[in-house]
């Protein structure tokens, strides 16, 4: 009967009924699932992950919060896994609830599975060429430009100094004194450039 209903267009699928023991379902192997959480354990107070942002940011924050809790080393893996669900909200929580029984054996596997699921939200790694896109806006002062430039610059790993200086020189408005100064005198260090700003 259910198969017939599913073939009718625009008819929602029937609501699935819970099985008798569904409350005991767990995505974790028994070595994790059977560890009892202490009644006084407080879950980390943090913004819940919905699945709309980069999961590694949430994971890093979650780990940091959990490391501040006094947890015995031999129980840490189980606590990290079991408490993780409390840091999620829909739709990430729905994904977590749908993990197959006995499919997760460690916290590392859990976070790898989460990252794999929500990988489309991954941030693209900043490149040194991205600095060339930052320019001083006509309605903004030099301080705002320097702030935006520095914010981007610190997100780029292993960016060479010459590229940073060249990109910064191209950013100020053409009619500004700083632009004229930077094009007239080549500076070798970013400190020298910023001293002129």
JSON list of C-alpha atoms in Angstrom, two decimals:
[
{"chain": "A", "resi": 1, "resn": "UNK", "atom": "CA", "xyz": [0.00, 0.00, 0.00]},
{"chain": "A", "resi": 2, "resn": "UNK", "atom": "CA", "xyz": [2.84, 2.38, 0.91]},
{"chain": "A", "resi": 3, "resn": "UNK", "atom": "CA", "xyz": [4.48, 1.85, -2.49]},
{"chain": "A", "resi": 4, "resn": "UNK", "atom": "CA", "xyz": [1.24, 2.80, -4.24]},
{"chain": "A", "resi": 5, "resn": "UNK", "atom": "CA", "xyz": [0.88, 6.00, -2.23]},
{"chain": "A", "resi": 6, "resn": "UNK", "atom": "CA", "xyz": [4.46, 7.05, -3.05]},
{"chain": "A", "resi": 7, "resn": "UNK", "atom": "CA", "xyz": [3.75, 6.86, -6.79]},
{"chain": "A", "resi": 8, "resn": "UNK", "atom": "CA", "xyz": [0.86, 9.35, -6.60]},
{"chain": "A", "resi": 9, "resn": "UNK", "atom": "CA", "xyz": [2.17, 12.81, -7.53]},
{"chain": "A", "resi": 10, "resn": "UNK", "atom": "CA", "xyz": [2.07, 15.58, -4.90]},
{"chain": "A", "resi": 11, "resn": "UNK", "atom": "CA", "xyz": [1.03, 13.22, -2.10]},
{"chain": "A", "resi": 12, "resn": "UNK", "atom": "CA", "xyz": [3.37, 13.41, 0.88]},
{"chain": "A", "resi": 13, "resn": "UNK", "atom": "CA", "xyz": [5.02, 10.22, 2.06]},
{"chain": "A", "resi": 14, "resn": "UNK", "atom": "CA", "xyz": [3.36, 8.62, 5.09]},
{"chain": "A", "resi": 15, "resn": "UNK", "atom": "CA", "xyz": [4.78, 9.55, 8.47]},
{"chain": "A", "resi": 16, "resn": "UNK", "atom": "CA", "xyz": [7.20, 6.90, 9.68]},
{"chain": "A", "resi": 17, "resn": "UNK", "atom": "CA", "xyz": [6.40, 5.38, 13.03]},
{"chain": "A", "resi": 18, "resn": "UNK", "atom": "CA", "xyz": [9.08, 4.94, 15.66]},
{"chain": "A", "resi": 19, "resn": "UNK", "atom": "CA", "xyz": [10.18, 1.43, 16.47]},
{"chain": "A", "resi": 20, "resn": "UNK", "atom": "CA", "xyz": [9.96, 0.13, 20.02]},
{"chain": "A", "resi": 21, "resn": "UNK", "atom": "CA", "xyz": [13.68, 0.50, 20.75]},
{"chain": "A", "resi": 22, "resn": "UNK", "atom": "CA", "xyz": [14.41, 3.56, 18.59]},
{"chain": "A", "resi": 23, "resn": "UNK", "atom": "CA", "xyz": [15.26, 5.65, 21.66]},
{"chain": "A", "resi": 24, "resn": "UNK", "atom": "CA", "xyz": [18.36, 3.47, 22.15]},
{"chain": "A", "resi": 25, "resn": "UNK", "atom": "CA", "xyz": [19.64, 4.05, 18.60]},
{"chain": "A", "resi": 26, "resn": "UNK", "atom": "CA", "xyz": [23.09, 5.57, 18.53]},
{"chain": "A", "resi": 27, "resn": "UNK", "atom": "CA", "xyz": [25.50, 6.34, 15.72]},
{"chain": "A", "resi": 28, "resn": "UNK", "atom": "CA", "xyz": [28.35, 5.40, 18.07]},
{"chain": "A", "resi": 29, "resn": "UNK", "atom": "CA", "xyz": [30.07, 2.09, 18.68]},
{"chain": "A", "resi": 30, "resn": "UNK", "atom": "CA", "xyz": [29.31, 0.62, 22.10]},
{"chain": "A", "resi": 31, "resn": "UNK", "atom": "CA", "xyz": [32.70, 1.71, 23.46]},
{"chain": "A", "resi": 32, "resn": "UNK", "atom": "CA", "xyz": [31.36, 5.28, 23.18]},
{"chain": "A", "resi": 33, "resn": "UNK", "atom": "CA", "xyz": [27.60, 4.79, 23.42]},
{"chain": "A", "resi": 34, "resn": "UNK", "atom": "CA", "xyz": [27.75, 2.90, 26.74]},
{"chain": "A", "resi": 35, "resn": "UNK", "atom": "CA", "xyz": [29.84, 5.51, 28.55]},
{"chain": "A", "resi": 36, "resn": "UNK", "atom": "CA", "xyz": [27.57, 7.25, 31.01]},
{"chain": "A", "resi": 37, "resn": "UNK", "atom": "CA", "xyz": [27.62, 11.04, 31.05]},
{"chain": "A", "resi": 38, "resn": "UNK", "atom": "CA", "xyz": [27.72, 12.42, 34.60]},
{"chain": "A", "resi": 39, "resn": "UNK", "atom": "CA", "xyz": [24.51, 14.12, 35.69]},
{"chain": "A", "resi": 40, "resn": "UNK", "atom": "CA", "xyz": [26.39, 17.31, 36.59]},
{"chain": "A", "resi": 41, "resn": "UNK", "atom": "CA", "xyz": [28.19, 17.59, 33.23]},
{"chain": "A", "resi": 42, "resn": "UNK", "atom": "CA", "xyz": [27.37, 20.91, 31.58]},
{"chain": "A", "resi": 43, "resn": "UNK", "atom": "CA", "xyz": [27.44, 21.09, 27.81]},
{"chain": "A", "resi": 44, "resn": "UNK", "atom": "CA", "xyz": [29.47, 23.92, 26.30]},
{"chain": "A", "resi": 45, "resn": "UNK", "atom": "CA", "xyz": [27.54, 27.16, 25.95]},
{"chain": "A", "resi": 46, "resn": "UNK", "atom": "CA", "xyz": [28.08, 28.18, 22.36]},
{"chain": "A", "resi": 47, "resn": "UNK", "atom": "CA", "xyz": [26.30, 29.10, 19.15]},
{"chain": "A", "resi": 48, "resn": "UNK", "atom": "CA", "xyz": [24.82, 25.99, 17.59]},
{"chain": "A", "resi": 49, "resn": "UNK", "atom": "CA", "xyz": [25.95, 24.83, 14.16]},
{"chain": "A", "resi": 50, "resn": "UNK", "atom": "CA", "xyz": [23.11, 24.80, 11.61]},
{"chain": "A", "resi": 51, "resn": "UNK", "atom": "CA", "xyz": [25.08, 23.59, 8.63]},
{"chain": "A", "resi": 52, "resn": "UNK", "atom": "CA", "xyz": [25.10, 26.95, 6.84]},
{"chain": "A", "resi": 53, "resn": "UNK", "atom": "CA", "xyz": [28.67, 27.95, 7.68]},
{"chain": "A", "resi": 54, "resn": "UNK", "atom": "CA", "xyz": [32.10, 26.34, 7.51]},
{"chain": "A", "resi": 55, "resn": "UNK", "atom": "CA", "xyz": [32.06, 23.34, 9.88]},
{"chain": "A", "resi": 56, "resn": "UNK", "atom": "CA", "xyz": [35.75, 23.58, 10.85]},
{"chain": "A", "resi": 57, "resn": "UNK", "atom": "CA", "xyz": [35.10, 26.89, 12.61]},
{"chain": "A", "resi": 58, "resn": "UNK", "atom": "CA", "xyz": [32.40, 25.26, 14.74]},
{"chain": "A", "resi": 59, "resn": "UNK", "atom": "CA", "xyz": [34.56, 22.19, 15.41]},
{"chain": "A", "resi": 60, "resn": "UNK", "atom": "CA", "xyz": [37.49, 24.33, 16.58]},
{"chain": "A", "resi": 61, "resn": "UNK", "atom": "CA", "xyz": [35.25, 26.29, 18.93]},
{"chain": "A", "resi": 62, "resn": "UNK", "atom": "CA", "xyz": [33.61, 23.09, 20.23]},
{"chain": "A", "resi": 63, "resn": "UNK", "atom": "CA", "xyz": [36.97, 21.43, 20.91]},
{"chain": "A", "resi": 64, "resn": "UNK", "atom": "CA", "xyz": [38.23, 24.50, 22.73]},
{"chain": "A", "resi": 65, "resn": "UNK", "atom": "CA", "xyz": [35.14, 24.65, 24.94]},
{"chain": "A", "resi": 66, "resn": "UNK", "atom": "CA", "xyz": [35.29, 20.92, 25.70]},
{"chain": "A", "resi": 67, "resn": "UNK", "atom": "CA", "xyz": [39.00, 21.07, 26.57]},
{"chain": "A", "resi": 68, "resn": "UNK", "atom": "CA", "xyz": [38.17, 23.57, 29.31]},
{"chain": "A", "resi": 69, "resn": "UNK", "atom": "CA", "xyz": [35.86, 21.01, 30.96]},
{"chain": "A", "resi": 70, "resn": "UNK", "atom": "CA", "xyz": [37.39, 18.75, 33.59]},
{"chain": "A", "resi": 71, "resn": "UNK", "atom": "CA", "xyz": [37.11, 15.39, 31.81]},
{"chain": "A", "resi": 72, "resn": "UNK", "atom": "CA", "xyz": [39.21, 12.34, 32.58]},
{"chain": "A", "resi": 73, "resn": "UNK", "atom": "CA", "xyz": [41.54, 11.54, 29.70]},
{"chain": "A", "resi": 74, "resn": "UNK", "atom": "CA", "xyz": [40.15, 8.01, 29.23]},
{"chain": "A", "resi": 75, "resn": "UNK", "atom": "CA", "xyz": [36.58, 9.39, 28.96]},
{"chain": "A", "resi": 76, "resn": "UNK", "atom": "CA", "xyz": [37.35, 12.41, 26.76]},
{"chain": "A", "resi": 77, "resn": "UNK", "atom": "CA", "xyz": [36.70, 10.65, 23.42]},
{"chain": "A", "resi": 78, "resn": "UNK", "atom": "CA", "xyz": [33.26, 9.43, 24.52]},
{"chain": "A", "resi": 79, "resn": "UNK", "atom": "CA", "xyz": [32.26, 12.78, 26.03]},
{"chain": "A", "resi": 80, "resn": "UNK", "atom": "CA", "xyz": [33.40, 14.68, 22.94]},
{"chain": "A", "resi": 81, "resn": "UNK", "atom": "CA", "xyz": [31.27, 12.41, 20.74]},
{"chain": "A", "resi": 82, "resn": "UNK", "atom": "CA", "xyz": [28.18, 12.25, 22.92]},
{"chain": "A", "resi": 83, "resn": "UNK", "atom": "CA", "xyz": [28.06, 15.97, 23.72]},
{"chain": "A", "resi": 84, "resn": "UNK", "atom": "CA", "xyz": [28.57, 17.00, 20.09]},
{"chain": "A", "resi": 85, "resn": "UNK", "atom": "CA", "xyz": [24.89, 16.61, 19.20]},
{"chain": "A", "resi": 86, "resn": "UNK", "atom": "CA", "xyz": [24.00, 19.33, 21.71]},
{"chain": "A", "resi": 87, "resn": "UNK", "atom": "CA", "xyz": [26.08, 21.80, 19.69]},
{"chain": "A", "resi": 88, "resn": "UNK", "atom": "CA", "xyz": [23.98, 21.28, 16.55]},
{"chain": "A", "resi": 89, "resn": "UNK", "atom": "CA", "xyz": [20.64, 22.65, 15.39]},
{"chain": "A", "resi": 90, "resn": "UNK", "atom": "CA", "xyz": [18.48, 21.85, 12.38]},
{"chain": "A", "resi": 91, "resn": "UNK", "atom": "CA", "xyz": [19.43, 20.89, 9.61]},
{"chain": "A", "resi": 92, "resn": "UNK", "atom": "CA", "xyz": [22.81, 19.73, 10.99]},
{"chain": "A", "resi": 93, "resn": "UNK", "atom": "CA", "xyz": [21.04, 18.10, 13.92]},
{"chain": "A", "resi": 94, "resn": "UNK", "atom": "CA", "xyz": [18.77, 16.21, 11.53]},
{"chain": "A", "resi": 95, "resn": "UNK", "atom": "CA", "xyz": [21.84, 14.95, 9.69]},
{"chain": "A", "resi": 96, "resn": "UNK", "atom": "CA", "xyz": [23.35, 13.84, 13.01]},
{"chain": "A", "resi": 97, "resn": "UNK", "atom": "CA", "xyz": [20.15, 12.04, 14.04]},
{"chain": "A", "resi": 98, "resn": "UNK", "atom": "CA", "xyz": [20.12, 10.17, 10.72]},
{"chain": "A", "resi": 99, "resn": "UNK", "atom": "CA", "xyz": [23.63, 8.75, 11.07]},
{"chain": "A", "resi": 100, "resn": "UNK", "atom": "CA", "xyz": [23.45, 4.94, 10.85]},
{"chain": "A", "resi": 101, "resn": "UNK", "atom": "CA", "xyz": [23.67, 2.94, 14.07]},
{"chain": "A", "resi": 102, "resn": "UNK", "atom": "CA", "xyz": [27.19, 1.87, 15.05]},
{"chain": "A", "resi": 103, "resn": "UNK", "atom": "CA", "xyz": [28.79, 3.91, 12.27]},
{"chain": "A", "resi": 104, "resn": "UNK", "atom": "CA", "xyz": [31.03, 6.24, 14.32]},
{"chain": "A", "resi": 105, "resn": "UNK", "atom": "CA", "xyz": [33.99, 4.87, 16.27]},
{"chain": "A", "resi": 106, "resn": "UNK", "atom": "CA", "xyz": [35.81, 8.09, 17.23]},
{"chain": "A", "resi": 107, "resn": "UNK", "atom": "CA", "xyz": [35.48, 11.85, 17.48]},
{"chain": "A", "resi": 108, "resn": "UNK", "atom": "CA", "xyz": [37.87, 12.20, 14.53]},
{"chain": "A", "resi": 109, "resn": "UNK", "atom": "CA", "xyz": [35.56, 10.08, 12.39]},
{"chain": "A", "resi": 110, "resn": "UNK", "atom": "CA", "xyz": [32.53, 12.10, 13.54]},
{"chain": "A", "resi": 111, "resn": "UNK", "atom": "CA", "xyz": [34.06, 15.44, 12.57]},
{"chain": "A", "resi": 112, "resn": "UNK", "atom": "CA", "xyz": [35.40, 14.05, 9.28]},
{"chain": "A", "resi": 113, "resn": "UNK", "atom": "CA", "xyz": [31.87, 12.87, 8.46]},
{"chain": "A", "resi": 114, "resn": "UNK", "atom": "CA", "xyz": [30.43, 16.29, 9.40]},
{"chain": "A", "resi": 115, "resn": "UNK", "atom": "CA", "xyz": [32.97, 18.16, 7.26]},
{"chain": "A", "resi": 116, "resn": "UNK", "atom": "CA", "xyz": [32.31, 15.81, 4.35]},
{"chain": "A", "resi": 117, "resn": "UNK", "atom": "CA", "xyz": [28.57, 16.42, 4.63]},
{"chain": "A", "resi": 118, "resn": "UNK", "atom": "CA", "xyz": [28.81, 20.21, 4.84]},
{"chain": "A", "resi": 119, "resn": "UNK", "atom": "CA", "xyz": [31.87, 20.71, 2.63]},
{"chain": "A", "resi": 120, "resn": "UNK", "atom": "CA", "xyz": [29.98, 23.01, 0.27]},
{"chain": "A", "resi": 121, "resn": "UNK", "atom": "CA", "xyz": [30.19, 25.68, 3.01]},
{"chain": "A", "resi": 122, "resn": "UNK", "atom": "CA", "xyz": [33.98, 25.53, 2.97]},
{"chain": "A", "resi": 123, "resn": "UNK", "atom": "CA", "xyz": [35.81, 28.83, 2.87]},
{"chain": "A", "resi": 124, "resn": "UNK", "atom": "CA", "xyz": [38.16, 29.29, -0.04]},
{"chain": "A", "resi": 125, "resn": "UNK", "atom": "CA", "xyz": [41.71, 29.77, 1.11]},
{"chain": "A", "resi": 126, "resn": "UNK", "atom": "CA", "xyz": [42.85, 33.35, 0.67]},
{"chain": "A", "resi": 127, "resn": "UNK", "atom": "CA", "xyz": [45.60, 33.94, -1.88]},
{"chain": "A", "resi": 128, "resn": "UNK", "atom": "CA", "xyz": [48.07, 36.80, -2.08]},
{"chain": "A", "resi": 129, "resn": "UNK", "atom": "CA", "xyz": [46.41, 37.94, -5.33]},
{"chain": "A", "resi": 130, "resn": "UNK", "atom": "CA", "xyz": [43.25, 38.68, -3.32]},
{"chain": "A", "resi": 131, "resn": "UNK", "atom": "CA", "xyz": [45.05, 41.70, -1.84]},
{"chain": "A", "resi": 132, "resn": "UNK", "atom": "CA", "xyz": [44.95, 43.43, -5.23]},
{"chain": "A", "resi": 133, "resn": "UNK", "atom": "CA", "xyz": [41.14, 43.57, -5.05]},
{"chain": "A", "resi": 134, "resn": "UNK", "atom": "CA", "xyz": [41.18, 45.77, -1.95]},
{"chain": "A", "resi": 135, "resn": "UNK", "atom": "CA", "xyz": [41.00, 49.44, -2.79]},
{"chain": "A", "resi": 136, "resn": "UNK", "atom": "CA", "xyz": [40.16, 52.61, -0.93]},
{"chain": "A", "resi": 137, "resn": "UNK", "atom": "CA", "xyz": [36.50, 53.37, -1.51]},
{"chain": "A", "resi": 138, "resn": "UNK", "atom": "CA", "xyz": [35.62, 56.89, -2.60]},
{"chain": "A", "resi": 139, "resn": "UNK", "atom": "CA", "xyz": [33.45, 57.54, 0.46]},
{"chain": "A", "resi": 140, "resn": "UNK", "atom": "CA", "xyz": [35.88, 55.98, 2.98]},
{"chain": "A", "resi": 141, "resn": "UNK", "atom": "CA", "xyz": [38.95, 57.37, 4.66]},
{"chain": "A", "resi": 142, "resn": "UNK", "atom": "CA", "xyz": [42.46, 55.94, 4.53]},
{"chain": "A", "resi": 143, "resn": "UNK", "atom": "CA", "xyz": [42.11, 54.32, 7.96]},
{"chain": "A", "resi": 144, "resn": "UNK", "atom": "CA", "xyz": [39.19, 52.18, 6.72]},
{"chain": "A", "resi": 145, "resn": "UNK", "atom": "CA", "xyz": [41.25, 51.04, 3.70]},
{"chain": "A", "resi": 146, "resn": "UNK", "atom": "CA", "xyz": [44.23, 50.12, 5.89]},
{"chain": "A", "resi": 147, "resn": "UNK", "atom": "CA", "xyz": [41.92, 48.21, 8.26]},
{"chain": "A", "resi": 148, "resn": "UNK", "atom": "CA", "xyz": [40.34, 46.19, 5.43]},
{"chain": "A", "resi": 149, "resn": "UNK", "atom": "CA", "xyz": [43.74, 45.53, 3.86]},
{"chain": "A", "resi": 150, "resn": "UNK", "atom": "CA", "xyz": [45.26, 44.30, 7.13]},
{"chain": "A", "resi": 151, "resn": "UNK", "atom": "CA", "xyz": [42.22, 42.12, 7.86]},
{"chain": "A", "resi": 152, "resn": "UNK", "atom": "CA", "xyz": [42.69, 40.34, 4.52]},
{"chain": "A", "resi": 153, "resn": "UNK", "atom": "CA", "xyz": [46.46, 40.20, 4.83]},
{"chain": "A", "resi": 154, "resn": "UNK", "atom": "CA", "xyz": [46.44, 38.29, 8.14]},
{"chain": "A", "resi": 155, "resn": "UNK", "atom": "CA", "xyz": [44.20, 35.61, 6.58]},
{"chain": "A", "resi": 156, "resn": "UNK", "atom": "CA", "xyz": [46.81, 34.73, 3.95]},
{"chain": "A", "resi": 157, "resn": "UNK", "atom": "CA", "xyz": [49.44, 32.24, 5.00]},
{"chain": "A", "resi": 158, "resn": "UNK", "atom": "CA", "xyz": [53.00, 32.64, 3.73]},
{"chain": "A", "resi": 159, "resn": "UNK", "atom": "CA", "xyz": [52.34, 35.84, 1.79]},
{"chain": "A", "resi": 160, "resn": "UNK", "atom": "CA", "xyz": [55.59, 37.41, 0.66]},
{"chain": "A", "resi": 161, "resn": "UNK", "atom": "CA", "xyz": [56.39, 40.96, 1.74]},
{"chain": "A", "resi": 162, "resn": "UNK", "atom": "CA", "xyz": [56.99, 42.31, -1.78]},
{"chain": "A", "resi": 163, "resn": "UNK", "atom": "CA", "xyz": [53.51, 41.21, -2.91]},
{"chain": "A", "resi": 164, "resn": "UNK", "atom": "CA", "xyz": [51.90, 42.80, 0.15]},
{"chain": "A", "resi": 165, "resn": "UNK", "atom": "CA", "xyz": [53.66, 46.12, -0.47]},
{"chain": "A", "resi": 166, "resn": "UNK", "atom": "CA", "xyz": [52.84, 46.13, -4.19]},
{"chain": "A", "resi": 167, "resn": "UNK", "atom": "CA", "xyz": [49.17, 45.30, -3.55]},
{"chain": "A", "resi": 168, "resn": "UNK", "atom": "CA", "xyz": [48.91, 47.97, -0.85]},
{"chain": "A", "resi": 169, "resn": "UNK", "atom": "CA", "xyz": [50.43, 50.59, -3.18]},
{"chain": "A", "resi": 170, "resn": "UNK", "atom": "CA", "xyz": [47.71, 49.97, -5.77]},
{"chain": "A", "resi": 171, "resn": "UNK", "atom": "CA", "xyz": [44.85, 50.40, -3.28]},
{"chain": "A", "resi": 172, "resn": "UNK", "atom": "CA", "xyz": [44.66, 54.08, -2.29]},
{"chain": "A", "resi": 173, "resn": "UNK", "atom": "CA", "xyz": [42.66, 56.54, -4.41]},
{"chain": "A", "resi": 174, "resn": "UNK", "atom": "CA", "xyz": [44.70, 57.91, -7.33]},
{"chain": "A", "resi": 175, "resn": "UNK", "atom": "CA", "xyz": [44.18, 61.50, -6.21]},
{"chain": "A", "resi": 176, "resn": "UNK", "atom": "CA", "xyz": [45.41, 60.86, -2.66]},
{"chain": "A", "resi": 177, "resn": "UNK", "atom": "CA", "xyz": [48.74, 62.07, -1.30]},
{"chain": "A", "resi": 178, "resn": "UNK", "atom": "CA", "xyz": [49.54, 58.55, -0.13]},
{"chain": "A", "resi": 179, "resn": "UNK", "atom": "CA", "xyz": [49.17, 57.12, -3.65]},
{"chain": "A", "resi": 180, "resn": "UNK", "atom": "CA", "xyz": [51.50, 59.79, -5.03]},
{"chain": "A", "resi": 181, "resn": "UNK", "atom": "CA", "xyz": [54.02, 59.16, -2.24]},
{"chain": "A", "resi": 182, "resn": "UNK", "atom": "CA", "xyz": [53.97, 55.37, -2.68]},
{"chain": "A", "resi": 183, "resn": "UNK", "atom": "CA", "xyz": [54.40, 55.55, -6.46]},
{"chain": "A", "resi": 184, "resn": "UNK", "atom": "CA", "xyz": [57.22, 58.09, -6.22]},
{"chain": "A", "resi": 185, "resn": "UNK", "atom": "CA", "xyz": [59.28, 56.26, -3.56]},
{"chain": "A", "resi": 186, "resn": "UNK", "atom": "CA", "xyz": [59.53, 52.46, -3.52]},
{"chain": "A", "resi": 187, "resn": "UNK", "atom": "CA", "xyz": [59.40, 51.14, 0.05]},
{"chain": "A", "resi": 188, "resn": "UNK", "atom": "CA", "xyz": [61.01, 47.82, 0.97]},
{"chain": "A", "resi": 189, "resn": "UNK", "atom": "CA", "xyz": [59.03, 47.05, 4.14]},
{"chain": "A", "resi": 190, "resn": "UNK", "atom": "CA", "xyz": [55.39, 47.22, 5.09]},
{"chain": "A", "resi": 191, "resn": "UNK", "atom": "CA", "xyz": [56.40, 49.13, 8.20]},
{"chain": "A", "resi": 192, "resn": "UNK", "atom": "CA", "xyz": [57.84, 51.88, 6.00]},
{"chain": "A", "resi": 193, "resn": "UNK", "atom": "CA", "xyz": [54.68, 51.96, 3.89]},
{"chain": "A", "resi": 194, "resn": "UNK", "atom": "CA", "xyz": [52.42, 52.22, 6.94]},
{"chain": "A", "resi": 195, "resn": "UNK", "atom": "CA", "xyz": [54.61, 54.96, 8.44]},
{"chain": "A", "resi": 196, "resn": "UNK", "atom": "CA", "xyz": [53.87, 57.05, 5.34]},
{"chain": "A", "resi": 197, "resn": "UNK", "atom": "CA", "xyz": [50.15, 56.35, 5.67]}
]
